[in-house]
Amino acid sequence: MKILKGIGLVLSKIALVITVLLFMISLSASFVLENGISSLLLSGLPNVGENIQQRNFTAEQVVSSNQPVNGVELEKVYNQVLEDLGITEEQLMKILESPVVKDLINEFVDTVLEDISTGDTSDFNLGEKILDFVEDNKSEIEELIGEEIPMEKIEEFANSKEVSEFNEQYKEAIGTVSGNIPAPVKGIVKAIENFISEDFRNICLIVGVVLLVVIALLQWSWYKWIRTLGNTIWGCGLFIFIISLFGNFFSAVLTNMLGLNALQFGKALGYSAITVGIGLALLVVYFVIKKVTKGGNNNEISQNAI
C-alpha cells in the first residue's frame, strides 16, 4: 500500500509540473503574440519627430517618404482614417498603447487563427468589431483621449468604403492562405489557437487544483502541498524566464538584421520573474509553517513529559 501511495504521489507531482508548465507557456505565448502585434501596429503607423526615428521599422520609411505601395500612398490613407474617426494621431497612439486594446488584439489573433484553420471568413466584419470595441470600452477610451468620442464618426467609419474594402481583402487573403496550406498545417494552427486560449488555461487551473488536493490527501498533511506548489511554480517560472531570455536575444538579432521586431518577450520575462518570486515566497511560507508546527509539537511533548 505504501508503494502504491508513493507511486501515486510521484505521478501526481509530475502531472502538476506538466499542468503548471503548460499554463505558463500558454500565457507567455499569448503575451508574445499580443505584444508583437501591438509593436507592429505602433511601428507601422506613421509618426512625426523623434518617435519616427526611434521606431526603426522598415514600413515607416515607406510611409514617411510617402511612397505609393500597391498604388496607395499610406500616409494619405492614414490621415484619412484619423479624419474619419475624428481623433488626432496622439490620441490614436494612446488608445493603441492602452490595456483595453490588448483584449481586442487577442480577439483578432484568435479570429485570424480560427479563420485560417477553417477557411470560413463569412462572419468577419471589421466595422462591427470596431463598433463593439468602442461601445464596450467607451468610458476608458474617453478618459485616455480626454474628450467625448464622436460615435457618429465611429459608425460612419465602420460603415465606410475603406472598411468594406479591408473586409474583402482580409477574406481574400485568408482564403488564399487557408487554401494553400495543407491539412496538417491547418491542424497545427488550430492547435495553437486552442493552446493560447483562455479556456485552455482555465482547464489547466482546474486540473492543477484537483492535483493539489490529491497530493495533499496522499501526503496526509494540510501544509506540505505548499512546498510542492512552491517548487513547481518557481521551477516552471525559471524555465519560462530562460526561454524568454533566449527569445529576447534572437528577437534583438532579427531586429538588427531585418529592422523588424515582431516578437516582444518583455512581458513574458516580467511574468516569469514574478512567478519565480511567488514560488520562492510559497517555500518561505511552508518553512515558517513547518517551524511553527514542529515547535508546537515539541512544546506539547515537553508538557506531557512533565
XYZ file of C-alpha atoms in Angstrom:
306
model
C 0.000 0.000 0.000
C 2.879 2.320 0.861
C 4.475 1.657 -2.527
C 1.253 2.436 -4.396
C 0.837 5.606 -2.360
C 4.393 6.658 -3.203
C 3.908 5.963 -6.899
C 0.639 7.898 -6.900
C 2.341 10.853 -5.186
C 5.206 10.924 -7.708
C 2.838 10.699 -10.676
C 0.624 13.445 -9.231
C 3.634 15.731 -8.775
C 4.809 15.092 -12.343
C 1.301 15.793 -13.648
C 1.214 19.022 -11.612
C 4.540 20.181 -13.088
C 3.301 19.468 -16.629
C -0.012 21.252 -15.972
C 1.624 24.360 -14.485
C 4.216 24.433 -17.269
C 1.535 24.224 -19.969
C -0.400 27.029 -18.278
C 2.699 29.248 -18.138
C 3.736 28.518 -21.729
C 0.215 29.259 -22.946
C 0.074 32.572 -21.086
C 3.595 33.573 -22.167
C 2.834 32.728 -25.800
C -0.291 34.886 -25.681
C 1.827 37.730 -24.251
C 4.373 37.383 -27.061
C 1.696 37.425 -29.762
C -0.208 40.267 -28.136
C 2.873 42.464 -27.681
C 4.242 41.542 -31.091
C 1.093 42.646 -32.889
C 0.938 45.809 -30.767
C 4.522 46.560 -31.750
C 3.766 46.077 -35.423
C 0.705 48.317 -35.197
C 2.552 51.075 -33.409
C 5.689 50.783 -35.510
C 3.824 50.579 -38.786
C 1.848 53.769 -38.216
C 3.415 56.976 -39.488
C 4.626 59.315 -36.794
C 6.461 62.573 -36.526
C 9.618 63.931 -34.902
C 11.662 61.755 -32.598
C 9.074 58.965 -32.395
C 9.591 58.101 -36.036
C 13.344 57.996 -35.513
C 13.042 55.666 -32.518
C 10.792 53.030 -34.099
C 13.337 51.631 -36.573
C 10.670 49.901 -38.634
C 11.089 49.499 -42.381
C 7.436 50.216 -43.161
C 7.707 53.644 -41.589
C 10.392 54.622 -44.097
C 7.883 53.938 -46.848
C 5.193 55.873 -45.010
C 7.316 58.860 -44.015
C 8.626 59.219 -47.548
C 5.017 58.906 -48.795
C 5.965 56.384 -51.461
C 2.994 54.532 -53.031
C 2.540 50.898 -52.014
C 0.383 48.943 -54.451
C -0.687 52.305 -55.854
C -1.752 53.669 -52.454
C 0.007 56.455 -50.549
C -0.042 55.101 -46.994
C 0.305 58.456 -45.263
C -2.747 59.820 -47.069
C -4.753 56.739 -46.106
C -3.603 57.088 -42.500
C -4.514 60.773 -42.341
C -7.892 59.998 -43.875
C -8.538 57.375 -41.182
C -7.722 59.922 -38.464
C -10.074 62.400 -40.102
C -12.851 59.827 -40.402
C -12.503 58.842 -36.740
C -12.343 62.461 -35.613
C -9.235 61.945 -33.441
C -5.617 63.108 -33.501
C -2.552 60.956 -34.023
C -1.560 61.419 -30.377
C -4.977 60.232 -29.233
C -4.793 57.185 -31.514
C -1.370 56.267 -30.099
C -2.736 56.491 -26.547
C -5.578 54.160 -27.498
C -3.261 51.629 -29.172
C -0.891 51.629 -26.199
C -3.667 51.213 -23.627
C -4.565 47.952 -21.845
C -8.089 47.968 -23.290
C -6.661 47.329 -26.762
C -4.942 44.147 -25.585
C -8.217 42.230 -25.439
C -9.107 43.420 -28.935
C -5.724 42.280 -30.255
C -6.082 38.887 -28.582
C -9.554 38.532 -30.084
C -8.202 39.453 -33.514
C -5.374 36.899 -33.183
C -7.918 34.224 -32.254
C -10.076 35.240 -35.228
C -7.177 35.051 -37.695
C -6.029 31.653 -36.417
C -9.560 30.263 -36.479
C -10.248 31.623 -39.974
C -7.006 30.148 -41.327
C -7.750 26.747 -39.817
C -11.377 26.649 -41.007
C -11.173 28.767 -44.161
C -14.528 30.338 -43.252
C -14.426 34.158 -43.182
C -18.106 34.804 -43.906
C -18.713 36.282 -40.425
C -15.722 38.648 -40.463
C -16.624 42.328 -40.303
C -14.024 44.810 -39.080
C -16.614 47.572 -38.810
C -18.716 45.581 -36.343
C -15.621 44.719 -34.296
C -14.645 48.402 -34.094
C -18.146 49.465 -33.060
C -18.436 46.721 -30.432
C -14.992 47.577 -29.069
C -15.694 51.301 -28.793
C -19.139 50.767 -27.240
C -17.776 48.282 -24.671
C -14.807 50.487 -23.718
C -16.242 53.957 -24.362
C -15.565 55.376 -20.886
C -11.973 54.082 -20.761
C -11.151 55.450 -24.231
C -12.711 58.830 -23.440
C -10.613 59.004 -20.284
C -7.485 58.264 -22.332
C -8.068 60.876 -25.030
C -9.584 63.433 -22.675
C -12.745 64.103 -24.627
C -16.023 62.526 -25.662
C -15.939 60.006 -28.505
C -17.986 61.115 -31.542
C -19.943 57.884 -32.044
C -21.466 59.121 -35.295
C -17.921 59.399 -36.688
C -17.080 55.899 -35.482
C -20.247 54.474 -37.050
C -19.549 56.338 -40.269
C -16.027 54.950 -40.386
C -17.195 51.415 -39.514
C -19.572 51.519 -42.493
C -17.134 53.285 -44.817
C -15.872 52.102 -48.162
C -12.356 51.684 -46.739
C -13.527 49.223 -44.084
C -15.617 47.303 -46.624
C -12.579 47.027 -48.882
C -10.480 45.833 -45.954
C -13.082 43.149 -45.190
C -12.891 41.901 -48.780
C -9.089 41.985 -48.793
C -8.986 40.116 -45.483
C -11.350 37.422 -46.735
C -9.394 37.066 -49.951
C -6.036 36.870 -48.140
C -7.248 34.368 -45.537
C -8.940 32.318 -48.263
C -5.684 32.188 -50.224
C -3.619 31.226 -47.185
C -6.148 28.651 -45.992
C -6.489 27.164 -49.456
C -2.752 26.812 -49.997
C -1.675 25.290 -46.709
C -2.038 21.512 -46.236
C -4.474 19.994 -43.774
C -1.781 19.042 -41.202
C -0.651 22.677 -41.009
C -4.265 23.772 -40.509
C -4.406 21.300 -37.657
C -1.311 22.872 -36.118
C -2.804 26.353 -36.460
C -5.993 25.133 -34.766
C -3.936 23.540 -32.008
C -2.053 26.821 -31.434
C -5.343 28.701 -31.299
C -6.671 26.309 -28.655
C -3.381 26.252 -26.744
C -3.167 30.022 -26.214
C -6.863 30.390 -25.432
C -8.214 31.387 -22.033
C -10.375 28.243 -21.990
C -7.255 26.056 -22.120
C -5.683 27.953 -19.212
C -8.886 27.636 -17.188
C -8.783 23.866 -17.732
C -5.156 23.844 -16.552
C -6.157 25.744 -13.403
C -8.942 23.276 -12.610
C -6.677 20.274 -13.217
C -3.942 21.900 -11.101
C -6.293 22.421 -8.147
C -7.520 18.825 -8.371
C -3.921 17.549 -8.435
C -3.036 19.659 -5.392
C -5.968 18.158 -3.491
C -4.827 14.661 -4.474
C -1.252 15.454 -3.396
C -2.450 16.857 -0.060
C -4.515 13.714 0.580
C -1.644 11.404 -0.364
C 0.772 13.313 1.873
C -1.906 13.462 4.582
C -0.837 16.957 5.536
C -2.589 20.320 5.436
C 0.565 22.257 4.535
C 3.125 20.008 2.762
C 1.411 20.622 -0.579
C 2.587 24.262 -0.285
C 6.186 23.092 -0.737
C 5.196 21.061 -3.791
C 3.352 24.015 -5.295
C 6.185 26.421 -4.487
C 8.850 24.204 -6.066
C 6.663 23.658 -9.134
C 5.911 27.352 -9.663
C 9.453 28.675 -9.229
C 10.928 25.842 -11.310
C 8.486 26.342 -14.199
C 8.839 30.122 -13.892
C 12.626 29.848 -14.151
C 12.269 27.657 -17.257
C 9.973 30.232 -18.930
C 12.348 33.029 -17.888
C 15.319 31.310 -19.550
C 13.328 30.586 -22.726
C 12.128 34.204 -22.815
C 15.711 35.431 -22.431
C 16.762 33.375 -25.459
C 13.693 34.601 -27.339
C 14.529 38.190 -26.460
C 18.093 37.697 -27.695
C 17.051 36.209 -31.047
C 14.376 38.889 -31.413
C 17.068 41.559 -30.959
C 19.215 39.828 -33.590
C 16.302 39.783 -36.045
C 15.617 43.430 -35.305
C 19.196 44.401 -36.120
C 19.265 42.244 -39.260
C 15.816 42.982 -40.693
C 14.738 46.147 -38.929
C 11.558 44.373 -37.855
C 10.687 43.393 -34.321
C 7.510 41.318 -34.377
C 8.333 39.349 -31.225
C 8.188 41.020 -27.821
C 9.283 38.949 -24.810
C 9.390 41.743 -22.215
C 6.016 40.931 -20.668
C 6.786 37.190 -20.660
C 10.101 37.914 -18.894
C 8.368 40.020 -16.259
C 5.622 37.450 -15.768
C 8.093 34.566 -15.378
C 10.210 36.571 -12.902
C 7.097 37.249 -10.818
C 6.163 33.546 -10.801
C 9.673 32.641 -9.605
C 9.193 35.121 -6.765
C 5.768 33.683 -5.923
C 7.189 30.162 -5.872
C 10.020 31.159 -3.534
C 7.558 33.044 -1.312
C 5.429 29.892 -1.019
C 8.537 27.955 0.073
C 9.213 30.554 2.767
C 5.595 30.205 3.945
C 5.980 26.421 4.015
C 9.150 26.505 6.118
C 7.625 29.050 8.527
C 4.522 26.865 8.975
C 6.714 23.784 9.408
C 8.831 25.500 12.026
C 5.797 26.787 13.948
C 4.064 23.393 13.733
C 7.144 21.496 14.907
C 7.679 23.999 17.675
C 4.129 23.500 18.853
C 4.519 19.728 18.776
C 7.791 19.904 20.758
C 6.165 22.095 23.423
C 3.276 19.654 23.674
C 5.669 16.725 24.080
C 7.620 18.598 26.782
C 4.466 19.420 28.706
C 3.307 15.792 28.505
C 6.687 14.634 29.776
C 6.402 16.958 32.755
